[in-house]
CSV table of C-alpha atoms in Angstrom, one decimal:
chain,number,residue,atom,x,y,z
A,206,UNK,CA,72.6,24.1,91.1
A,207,UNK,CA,72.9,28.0,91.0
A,208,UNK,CA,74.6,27.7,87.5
A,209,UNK,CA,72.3,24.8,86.0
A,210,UNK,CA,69.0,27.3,87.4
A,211,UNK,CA,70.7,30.5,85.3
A,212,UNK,CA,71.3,28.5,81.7
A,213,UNK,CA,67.3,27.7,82.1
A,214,UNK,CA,66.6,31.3,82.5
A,215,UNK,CA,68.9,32.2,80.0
A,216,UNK,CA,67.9,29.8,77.4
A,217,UNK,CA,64.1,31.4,78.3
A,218,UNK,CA,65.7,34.6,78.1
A,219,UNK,CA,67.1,34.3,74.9
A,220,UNK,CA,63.5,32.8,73.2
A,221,UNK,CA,61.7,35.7,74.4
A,222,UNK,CA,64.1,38.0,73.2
A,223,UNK,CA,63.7,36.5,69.8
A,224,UNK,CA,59.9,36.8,70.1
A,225,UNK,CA,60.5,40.4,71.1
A,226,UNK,CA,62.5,41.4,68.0
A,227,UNK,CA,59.7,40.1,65.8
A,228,UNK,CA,56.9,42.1,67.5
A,229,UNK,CA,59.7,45.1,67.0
A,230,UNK,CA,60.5,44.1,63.3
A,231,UNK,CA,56.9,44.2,62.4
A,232,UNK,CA,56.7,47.9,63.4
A,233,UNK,CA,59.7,48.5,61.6
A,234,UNK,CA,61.1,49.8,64.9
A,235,UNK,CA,64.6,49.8,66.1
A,236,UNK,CA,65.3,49.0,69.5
A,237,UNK,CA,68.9,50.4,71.3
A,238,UNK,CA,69.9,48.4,74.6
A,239,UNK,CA,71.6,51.1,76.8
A,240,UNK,CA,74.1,49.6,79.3
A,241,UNK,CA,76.6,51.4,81.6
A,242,UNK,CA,77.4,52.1,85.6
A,243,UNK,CA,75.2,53.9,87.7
A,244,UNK,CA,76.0,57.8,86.9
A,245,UNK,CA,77.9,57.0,83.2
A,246,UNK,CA,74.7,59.2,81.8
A,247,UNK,CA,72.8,57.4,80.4
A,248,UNK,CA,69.3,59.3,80.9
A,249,UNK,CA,71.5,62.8,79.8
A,250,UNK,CA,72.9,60.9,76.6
A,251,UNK,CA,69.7,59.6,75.8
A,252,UNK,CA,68.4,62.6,76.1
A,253,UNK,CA,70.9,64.5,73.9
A,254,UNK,CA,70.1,62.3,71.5
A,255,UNK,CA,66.7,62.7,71.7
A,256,UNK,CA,67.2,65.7,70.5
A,257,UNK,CA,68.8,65.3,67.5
A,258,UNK,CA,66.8,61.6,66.8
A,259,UNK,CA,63.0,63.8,66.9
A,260,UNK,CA,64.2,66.3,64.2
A,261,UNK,CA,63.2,63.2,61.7
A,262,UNK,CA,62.2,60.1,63.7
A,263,UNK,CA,59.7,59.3,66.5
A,264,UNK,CA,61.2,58.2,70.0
A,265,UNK,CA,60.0,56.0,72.5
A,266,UNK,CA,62.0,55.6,75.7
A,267,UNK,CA,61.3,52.9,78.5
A,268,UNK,CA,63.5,53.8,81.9
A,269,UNK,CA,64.5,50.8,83.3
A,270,UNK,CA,65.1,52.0,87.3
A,271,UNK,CA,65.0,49.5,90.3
A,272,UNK,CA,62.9,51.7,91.7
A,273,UNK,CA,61.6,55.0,91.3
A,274,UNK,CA,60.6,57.3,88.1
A,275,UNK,CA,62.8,60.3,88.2
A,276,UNK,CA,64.1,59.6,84.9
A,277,UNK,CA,60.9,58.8,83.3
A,278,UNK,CA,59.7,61.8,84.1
A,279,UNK,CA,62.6,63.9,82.8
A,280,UNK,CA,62.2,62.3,79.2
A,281,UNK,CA,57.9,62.3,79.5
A,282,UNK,CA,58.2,66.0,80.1
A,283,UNK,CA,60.4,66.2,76.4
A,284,UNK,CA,56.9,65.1,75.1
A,285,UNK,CA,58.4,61.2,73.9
A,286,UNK,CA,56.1,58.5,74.9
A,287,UNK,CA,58.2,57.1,77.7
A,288,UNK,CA,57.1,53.5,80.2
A,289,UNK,CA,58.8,53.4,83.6
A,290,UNK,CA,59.9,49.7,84.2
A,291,UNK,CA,60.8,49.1,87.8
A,292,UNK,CA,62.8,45.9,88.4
A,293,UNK,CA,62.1,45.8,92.3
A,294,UNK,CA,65.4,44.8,93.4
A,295,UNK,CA,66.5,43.0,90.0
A,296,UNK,CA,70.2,44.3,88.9
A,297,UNK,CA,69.3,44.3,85.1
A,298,UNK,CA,66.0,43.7,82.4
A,299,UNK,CA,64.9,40.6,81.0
A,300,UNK,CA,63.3,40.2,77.5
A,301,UNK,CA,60.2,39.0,79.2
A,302,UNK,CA,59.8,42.6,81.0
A,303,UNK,CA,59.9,44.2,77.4
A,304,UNK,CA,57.8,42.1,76.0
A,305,UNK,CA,55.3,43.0,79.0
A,306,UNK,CA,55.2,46.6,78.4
A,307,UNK,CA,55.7,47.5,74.6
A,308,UNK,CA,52.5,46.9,74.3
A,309,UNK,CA,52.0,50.3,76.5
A,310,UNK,CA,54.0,52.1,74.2
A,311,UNK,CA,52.2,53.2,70.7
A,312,UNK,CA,54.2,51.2,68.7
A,313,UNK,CA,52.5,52.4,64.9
A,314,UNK,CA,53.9,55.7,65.9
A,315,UNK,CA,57.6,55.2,67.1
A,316,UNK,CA,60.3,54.0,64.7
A,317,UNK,CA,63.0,54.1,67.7
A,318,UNK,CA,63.3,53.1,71.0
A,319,UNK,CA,65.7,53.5,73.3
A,320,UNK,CA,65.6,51.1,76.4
A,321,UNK,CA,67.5,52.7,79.6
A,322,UNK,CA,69.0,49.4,81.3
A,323,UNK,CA,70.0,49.4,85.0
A,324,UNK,CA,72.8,50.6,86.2
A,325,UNK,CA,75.0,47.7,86.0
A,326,UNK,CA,78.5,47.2,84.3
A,327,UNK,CA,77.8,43.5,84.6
A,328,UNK,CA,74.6,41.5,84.6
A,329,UNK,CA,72.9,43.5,81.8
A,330,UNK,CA,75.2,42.7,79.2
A,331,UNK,CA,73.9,38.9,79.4
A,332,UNK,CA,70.6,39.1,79.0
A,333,UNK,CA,69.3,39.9,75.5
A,334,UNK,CA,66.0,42.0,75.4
A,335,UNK,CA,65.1,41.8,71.7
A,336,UNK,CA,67.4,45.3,70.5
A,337,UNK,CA,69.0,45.8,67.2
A,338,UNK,CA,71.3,47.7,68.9
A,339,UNK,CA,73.7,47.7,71.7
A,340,UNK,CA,75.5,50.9,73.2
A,341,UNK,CA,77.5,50.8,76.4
A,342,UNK,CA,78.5,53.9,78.2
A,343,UNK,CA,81.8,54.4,80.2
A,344,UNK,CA,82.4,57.6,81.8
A,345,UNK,CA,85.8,59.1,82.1
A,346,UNK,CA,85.4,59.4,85.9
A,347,UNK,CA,85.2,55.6,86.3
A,348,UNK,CA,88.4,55.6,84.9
A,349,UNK,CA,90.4,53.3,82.2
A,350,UNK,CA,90.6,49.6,83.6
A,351,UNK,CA,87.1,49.1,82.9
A,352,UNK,CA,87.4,47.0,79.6
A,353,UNK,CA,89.6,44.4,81.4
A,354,UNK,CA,87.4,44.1,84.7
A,355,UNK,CA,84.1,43.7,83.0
A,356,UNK,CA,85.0,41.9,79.6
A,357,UNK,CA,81.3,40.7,78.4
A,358,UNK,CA,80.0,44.3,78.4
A,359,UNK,CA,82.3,45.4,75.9
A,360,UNK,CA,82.6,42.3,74.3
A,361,UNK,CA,78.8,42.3,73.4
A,362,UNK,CA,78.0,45.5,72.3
A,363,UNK,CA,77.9,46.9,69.3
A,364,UNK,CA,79.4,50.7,70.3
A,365,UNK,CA,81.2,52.2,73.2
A,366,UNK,CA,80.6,55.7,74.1
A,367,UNK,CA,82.9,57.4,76.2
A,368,UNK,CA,81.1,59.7,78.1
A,369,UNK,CA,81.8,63.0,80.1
A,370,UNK,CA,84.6,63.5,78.0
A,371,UNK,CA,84.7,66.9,79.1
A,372,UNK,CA,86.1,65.8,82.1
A,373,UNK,CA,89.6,64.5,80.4
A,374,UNK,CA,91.5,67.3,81.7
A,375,UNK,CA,90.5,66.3,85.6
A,376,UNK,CA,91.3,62.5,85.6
A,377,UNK,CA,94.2,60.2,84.9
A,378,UNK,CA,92.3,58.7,82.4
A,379,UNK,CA,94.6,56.4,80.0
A,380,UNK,CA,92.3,56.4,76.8
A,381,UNK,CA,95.0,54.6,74.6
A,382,UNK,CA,94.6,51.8,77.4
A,383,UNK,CA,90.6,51.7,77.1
A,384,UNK,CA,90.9,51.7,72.6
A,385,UNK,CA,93.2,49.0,72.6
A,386,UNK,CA,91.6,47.0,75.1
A,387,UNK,CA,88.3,47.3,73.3
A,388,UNK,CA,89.8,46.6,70.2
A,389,UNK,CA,91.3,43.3,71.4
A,390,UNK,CA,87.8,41.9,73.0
A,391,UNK,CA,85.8,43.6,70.4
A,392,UNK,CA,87.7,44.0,67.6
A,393,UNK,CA,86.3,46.7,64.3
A,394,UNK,CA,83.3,48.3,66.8
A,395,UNK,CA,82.9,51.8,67.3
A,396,UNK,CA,83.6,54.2,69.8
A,397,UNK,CA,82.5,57.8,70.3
A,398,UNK,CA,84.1,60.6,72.5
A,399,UNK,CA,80.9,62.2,74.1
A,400,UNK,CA,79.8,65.0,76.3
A,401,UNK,CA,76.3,65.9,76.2
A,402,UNK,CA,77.3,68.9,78.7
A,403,UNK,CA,79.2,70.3,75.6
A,404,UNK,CA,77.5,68.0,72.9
A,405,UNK,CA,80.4,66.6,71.5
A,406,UNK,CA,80.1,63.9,70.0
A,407,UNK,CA,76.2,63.5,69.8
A,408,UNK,CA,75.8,64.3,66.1
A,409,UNK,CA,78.2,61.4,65.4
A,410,UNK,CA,76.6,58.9,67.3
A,411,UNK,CA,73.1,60.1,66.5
A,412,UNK,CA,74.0,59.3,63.1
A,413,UNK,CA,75.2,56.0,63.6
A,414,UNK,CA,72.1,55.3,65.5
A,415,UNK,CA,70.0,57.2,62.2
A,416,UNK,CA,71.5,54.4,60.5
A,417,UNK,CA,70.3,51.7,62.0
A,418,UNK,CA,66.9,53.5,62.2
A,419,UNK,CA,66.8,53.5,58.1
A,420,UNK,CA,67.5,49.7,58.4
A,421,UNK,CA,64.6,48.7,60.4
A,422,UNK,CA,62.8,50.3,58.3
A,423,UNK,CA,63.9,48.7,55.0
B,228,UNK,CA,60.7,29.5,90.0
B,229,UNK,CA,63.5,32.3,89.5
B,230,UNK,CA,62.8,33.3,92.8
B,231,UNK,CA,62.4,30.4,94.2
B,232,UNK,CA,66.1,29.5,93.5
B,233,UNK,CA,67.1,32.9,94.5
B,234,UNK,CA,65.6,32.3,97.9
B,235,UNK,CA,67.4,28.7,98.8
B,236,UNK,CA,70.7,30.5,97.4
B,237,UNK,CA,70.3,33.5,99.9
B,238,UNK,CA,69.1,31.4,102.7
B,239,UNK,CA,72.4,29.4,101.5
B,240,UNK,CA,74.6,32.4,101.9
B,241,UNK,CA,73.3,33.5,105.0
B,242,UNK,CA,73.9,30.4,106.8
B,243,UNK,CA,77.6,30.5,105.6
B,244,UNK,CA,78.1,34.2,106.6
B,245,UNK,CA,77.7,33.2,110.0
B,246,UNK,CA,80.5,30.3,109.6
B,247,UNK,CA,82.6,32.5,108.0
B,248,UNK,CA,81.8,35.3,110.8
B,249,UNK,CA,82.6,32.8,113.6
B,250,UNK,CA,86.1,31.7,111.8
B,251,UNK,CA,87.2,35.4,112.0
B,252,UNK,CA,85.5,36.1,115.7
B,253,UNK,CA,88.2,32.9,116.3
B,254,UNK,CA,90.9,34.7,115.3
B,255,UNK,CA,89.9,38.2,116.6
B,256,UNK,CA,89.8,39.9,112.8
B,257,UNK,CA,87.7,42.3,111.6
B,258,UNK,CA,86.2,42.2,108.1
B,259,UNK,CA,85.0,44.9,106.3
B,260,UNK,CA,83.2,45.0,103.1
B,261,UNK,CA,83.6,47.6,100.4
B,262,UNK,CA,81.1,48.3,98.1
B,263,UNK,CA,80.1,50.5,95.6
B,264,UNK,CA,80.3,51.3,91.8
B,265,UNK,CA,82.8,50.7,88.9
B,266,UNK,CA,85.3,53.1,89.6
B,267,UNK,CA,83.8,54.6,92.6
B,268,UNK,CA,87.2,54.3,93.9
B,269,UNK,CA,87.3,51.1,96.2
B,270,UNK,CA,91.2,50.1,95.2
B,271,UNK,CA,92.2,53.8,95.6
B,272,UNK,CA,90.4,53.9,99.2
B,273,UNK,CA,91.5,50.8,100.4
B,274,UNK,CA,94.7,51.2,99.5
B,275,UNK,CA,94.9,55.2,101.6
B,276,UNK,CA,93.2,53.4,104.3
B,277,UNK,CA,96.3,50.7,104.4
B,278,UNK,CA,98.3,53.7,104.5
B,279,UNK,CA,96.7,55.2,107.9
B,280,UNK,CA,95.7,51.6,109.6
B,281,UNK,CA,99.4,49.9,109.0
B,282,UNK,CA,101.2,52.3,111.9
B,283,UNK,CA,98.7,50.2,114.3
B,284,UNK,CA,96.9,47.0,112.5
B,285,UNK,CA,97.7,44.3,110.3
B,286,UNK,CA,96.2,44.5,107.0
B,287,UNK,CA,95.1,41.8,105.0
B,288,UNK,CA,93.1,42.0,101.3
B,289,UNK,CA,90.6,40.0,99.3
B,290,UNK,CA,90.4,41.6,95.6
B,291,UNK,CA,87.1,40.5,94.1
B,292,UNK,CA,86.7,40.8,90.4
B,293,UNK,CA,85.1,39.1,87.6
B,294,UNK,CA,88.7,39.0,85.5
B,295,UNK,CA,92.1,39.8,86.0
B,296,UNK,CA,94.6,40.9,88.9
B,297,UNK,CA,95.4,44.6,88.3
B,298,UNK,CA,94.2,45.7,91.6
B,299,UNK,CA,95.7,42.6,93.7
B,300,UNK,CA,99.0,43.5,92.5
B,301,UNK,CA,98.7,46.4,93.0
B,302,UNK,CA,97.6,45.8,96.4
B,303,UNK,CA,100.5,43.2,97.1
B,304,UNK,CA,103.2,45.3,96.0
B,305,UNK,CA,102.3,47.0,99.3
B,306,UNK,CA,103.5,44.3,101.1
B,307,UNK,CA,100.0,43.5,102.2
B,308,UNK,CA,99.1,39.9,102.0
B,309,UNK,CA,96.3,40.2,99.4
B,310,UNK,CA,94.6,37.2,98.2
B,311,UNK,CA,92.6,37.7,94.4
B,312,UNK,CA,88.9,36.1,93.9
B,313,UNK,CA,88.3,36.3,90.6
B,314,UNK,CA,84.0,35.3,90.1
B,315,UNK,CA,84.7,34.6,86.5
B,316,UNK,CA,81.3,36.4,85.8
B,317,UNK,CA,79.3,36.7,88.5
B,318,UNK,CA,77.9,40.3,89.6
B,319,UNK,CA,79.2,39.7,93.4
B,320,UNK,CA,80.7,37.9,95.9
B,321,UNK,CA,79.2,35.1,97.7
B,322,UNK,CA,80.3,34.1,101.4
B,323,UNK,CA,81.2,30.8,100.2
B,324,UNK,CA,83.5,32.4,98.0
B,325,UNK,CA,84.8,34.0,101.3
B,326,UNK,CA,85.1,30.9,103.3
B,327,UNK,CA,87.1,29.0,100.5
B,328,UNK,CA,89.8,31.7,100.3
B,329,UNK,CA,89.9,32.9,103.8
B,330,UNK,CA,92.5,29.7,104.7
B,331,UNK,CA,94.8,31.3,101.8
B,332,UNK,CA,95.3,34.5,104.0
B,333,UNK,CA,97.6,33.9,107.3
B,334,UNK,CA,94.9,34.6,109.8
B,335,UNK,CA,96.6,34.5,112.8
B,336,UNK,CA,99.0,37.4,112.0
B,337,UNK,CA,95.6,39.9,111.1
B,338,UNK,CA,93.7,41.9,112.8
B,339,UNK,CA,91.4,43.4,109.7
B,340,UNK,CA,90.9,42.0,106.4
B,341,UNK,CA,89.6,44.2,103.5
B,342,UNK,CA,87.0,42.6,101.0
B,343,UNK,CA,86.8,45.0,97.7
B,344,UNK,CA,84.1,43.6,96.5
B,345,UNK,CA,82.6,43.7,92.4
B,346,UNK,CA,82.0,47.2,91.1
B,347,UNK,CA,78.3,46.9,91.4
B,348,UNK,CA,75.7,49.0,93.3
B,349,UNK,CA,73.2,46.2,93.0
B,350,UNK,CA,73.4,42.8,94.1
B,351,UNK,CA,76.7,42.9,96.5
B,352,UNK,CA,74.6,44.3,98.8
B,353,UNK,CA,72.1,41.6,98.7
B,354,UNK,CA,75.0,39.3,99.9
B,355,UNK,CA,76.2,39.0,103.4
B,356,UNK,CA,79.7,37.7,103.3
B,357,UNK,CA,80.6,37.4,106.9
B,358,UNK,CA,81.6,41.1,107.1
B,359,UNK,CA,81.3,43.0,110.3
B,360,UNK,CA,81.7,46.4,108.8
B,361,UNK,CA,80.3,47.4,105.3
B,362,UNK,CA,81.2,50.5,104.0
B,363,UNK,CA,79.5,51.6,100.6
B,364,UNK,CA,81.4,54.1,98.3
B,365,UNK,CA,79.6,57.0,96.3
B,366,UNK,CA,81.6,58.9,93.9
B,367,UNK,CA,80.3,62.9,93.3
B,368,UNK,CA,80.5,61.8,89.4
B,369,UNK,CA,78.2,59.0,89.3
B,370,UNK,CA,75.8,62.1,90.6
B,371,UNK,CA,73.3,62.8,93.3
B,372,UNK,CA,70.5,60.5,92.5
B,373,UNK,CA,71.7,57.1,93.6
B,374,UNK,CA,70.5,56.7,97.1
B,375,UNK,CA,66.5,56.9,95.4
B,376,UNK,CA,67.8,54.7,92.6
B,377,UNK,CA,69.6,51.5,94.5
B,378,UNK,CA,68.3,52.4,97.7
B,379,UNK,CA,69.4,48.7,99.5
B,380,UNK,CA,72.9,49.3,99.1
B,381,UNK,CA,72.5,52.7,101.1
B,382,UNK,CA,70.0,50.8,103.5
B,383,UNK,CA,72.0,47.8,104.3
B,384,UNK,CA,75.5,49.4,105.1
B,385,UNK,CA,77.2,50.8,108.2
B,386,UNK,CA,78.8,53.8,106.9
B,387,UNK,CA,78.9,56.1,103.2
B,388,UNK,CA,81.8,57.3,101.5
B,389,UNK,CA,81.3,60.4,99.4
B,390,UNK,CA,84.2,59.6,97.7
B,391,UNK,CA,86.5,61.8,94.8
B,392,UNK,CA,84.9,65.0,97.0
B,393,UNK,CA,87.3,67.4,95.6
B,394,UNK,CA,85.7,66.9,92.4
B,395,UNK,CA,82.7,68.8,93.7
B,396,UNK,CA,83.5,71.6,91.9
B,397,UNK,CA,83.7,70.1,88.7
B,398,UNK,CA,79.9,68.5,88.7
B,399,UNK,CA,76.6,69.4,89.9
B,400,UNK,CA,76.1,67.3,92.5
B,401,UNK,CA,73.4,68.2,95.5
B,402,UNK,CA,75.1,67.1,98.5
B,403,UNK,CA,71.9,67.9,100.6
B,404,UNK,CA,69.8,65.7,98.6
B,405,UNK,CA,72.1,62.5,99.1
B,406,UNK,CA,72.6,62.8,102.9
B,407,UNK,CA,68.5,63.4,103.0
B,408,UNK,CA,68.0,60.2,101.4
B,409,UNK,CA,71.1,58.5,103.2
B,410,UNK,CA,69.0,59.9,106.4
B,411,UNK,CA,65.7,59.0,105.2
B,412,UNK,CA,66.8,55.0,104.5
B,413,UNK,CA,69.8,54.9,106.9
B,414,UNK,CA,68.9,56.8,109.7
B,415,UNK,CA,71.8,58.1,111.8
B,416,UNK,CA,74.8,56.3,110.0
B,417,UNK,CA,77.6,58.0,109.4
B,418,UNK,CA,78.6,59.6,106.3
B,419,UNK,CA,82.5,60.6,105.0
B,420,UNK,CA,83.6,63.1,102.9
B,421,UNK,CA,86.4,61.8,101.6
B,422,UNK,CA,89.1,62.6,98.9
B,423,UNK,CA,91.8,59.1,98.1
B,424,UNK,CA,94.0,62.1,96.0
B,425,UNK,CA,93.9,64.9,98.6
B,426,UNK,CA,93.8,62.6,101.3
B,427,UNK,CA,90.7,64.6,102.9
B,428,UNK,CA,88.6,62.4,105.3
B,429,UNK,CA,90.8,59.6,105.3
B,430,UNK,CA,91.5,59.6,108.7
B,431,UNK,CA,88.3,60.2,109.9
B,432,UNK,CA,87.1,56.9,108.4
B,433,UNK,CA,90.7,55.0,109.6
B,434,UNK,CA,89.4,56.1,113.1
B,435,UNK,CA,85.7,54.5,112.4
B,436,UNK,CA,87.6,51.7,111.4
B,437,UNK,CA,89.3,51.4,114.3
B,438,UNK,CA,87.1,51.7,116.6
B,439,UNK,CA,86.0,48.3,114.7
B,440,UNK,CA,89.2,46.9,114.6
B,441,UNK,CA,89.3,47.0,118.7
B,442,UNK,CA,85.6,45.9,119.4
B,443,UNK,CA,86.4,42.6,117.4
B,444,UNK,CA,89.8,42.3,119.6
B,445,UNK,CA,87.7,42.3,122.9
């Protein structure tokens, strides 16, 4: 019963989503899906990024939390129109929550923006929300077994980012292990080596992310 | 009608918890529940708290993932009889899970049994599985905000593990601000600093376990 209750949410899911990326598409803005663990950094990456993005594009954040609005606050204080979406209790977003509230964000002056999911290797990864563009975060801390213990999160992306990467020298962190399990489950997609403590890797990824900007808008 | 469903599943669950918690009151065993992020560290802290409960207790293990047996082998290769539940998706583990696989442990030669459950700081926590002990697992890298951002798995839980705590150094982490949240929610539970490579607070949390152990034997 559980299972035959989550394909009807799922199949809902996925039409929303669709109806999502239209709104989106006639903005010509670009949506990015962020997904990783509580603590992989995903407010300090997007925010890194940020950075680089608002040199020629304008960004629009909405901070997915369960509850709370620390985060929002950190990117609203940058000056980027940012929506706080509190799930109350829920372990990930669903397209219908977007839909909701982009229309509280001012969408004929964004061409990017970047949706902070909950913290959650698993759940987030199947629901769709209407992005062009996926990126999940794994942080060296959480170590290098990840790709075989939560498959569809790297599976259904469209970049990994391994984050922190600073902090290689102070973990057993296997990274040939992580590469060639990513390339098995997601073979020919990206990956970037990341800090935004010492901003490696940001330029790079930025760029990829610039790219997929210029197609929105073509 | 999401909720809805969501409700009769958890009404569900709870009703089998208490089966499941009157099998193991039968046979005298404790059952503790570990929760906490991706690579928070629950394999590494199980398996140090194995090393310290052994001398006295037997030790039995459930593994929970969503794929794969790394950390089951692992586990067995101890000489532990481990058991692996693999939810072949699913975010957490369910008591009827529990209740199925419990028979496939030799529960008359246990006195605690060990449930790591999915790497998720969400929904495990939403999920009683039977458990008389739940023990949820921080890492200093997933950083100092977490209690205000998935505040029921810091609510609904007996004891915290500040967990990889001689990587303090390494990150800025705000140890006041967690244990005045931990306080705020979870008012006068107990809180471990505790280190799986240096072995720091390990015992201090055997003991709490313990202590467990014998109030289920009496």
């Amino acid at each position: 019963m559980e299972i035959k209750v989550l394909h009807q949410v799922m199949d809902w899911n996925e039409d929303v989503s669709e109806e999502v990326k239209e709104t989106l598409s006639a903005h010509h803005i670009c949506m990015i899906n962020v997904m990783g663990s509580p603590g992989a950094g995903k407010t300090s990456l997007i925010t890194s990024l940020i950075d680089k993005l608002r040199k020629h594009w304008r960004v629009g954040v909405i901070e997915g939390d369960i509850a709370g609005q620390v985060d929002a606050e950190h990117i609203a204080g940058l000056g980027i129109p940012t929506v706080q979406l509190n799930t109350d209790g829920a372990c990930h977003i669903e397209a219908m929550s977007i839909q909701h509230i982009l229309p509280e964000l001012p969408l004929d002056d964004l061409d990017v923006i970047f949706v902070e999911n909950i913290g959650n290797l698993v759940c987030p990864a199947e629901f769709r929300i209407g992005e062009s563009l996926r990126i999940t975060i794994l942080s060296i801390p959480e170590g290098d077994d990840k790709v075989e213990k939560y498959p569809l999160m790297f599976t259904d992306t469209n970049c990994l980012v391994l984050n922190k990467y600073d902090m290689m020298p102070h973990f057993d962190f296997d990274e040939a292990r992580v590469c060639a399990n990513y390339e098995t489950v997601n073979p020919g997609a990206p990956l970037f080596r990341v800090s935004s403590r010492t901003g490696e890797g940001i330029q790079e990824l930025a760029d990829l992310i610039g790219e997929h900007i210029r197609k929105a808008q073509s």
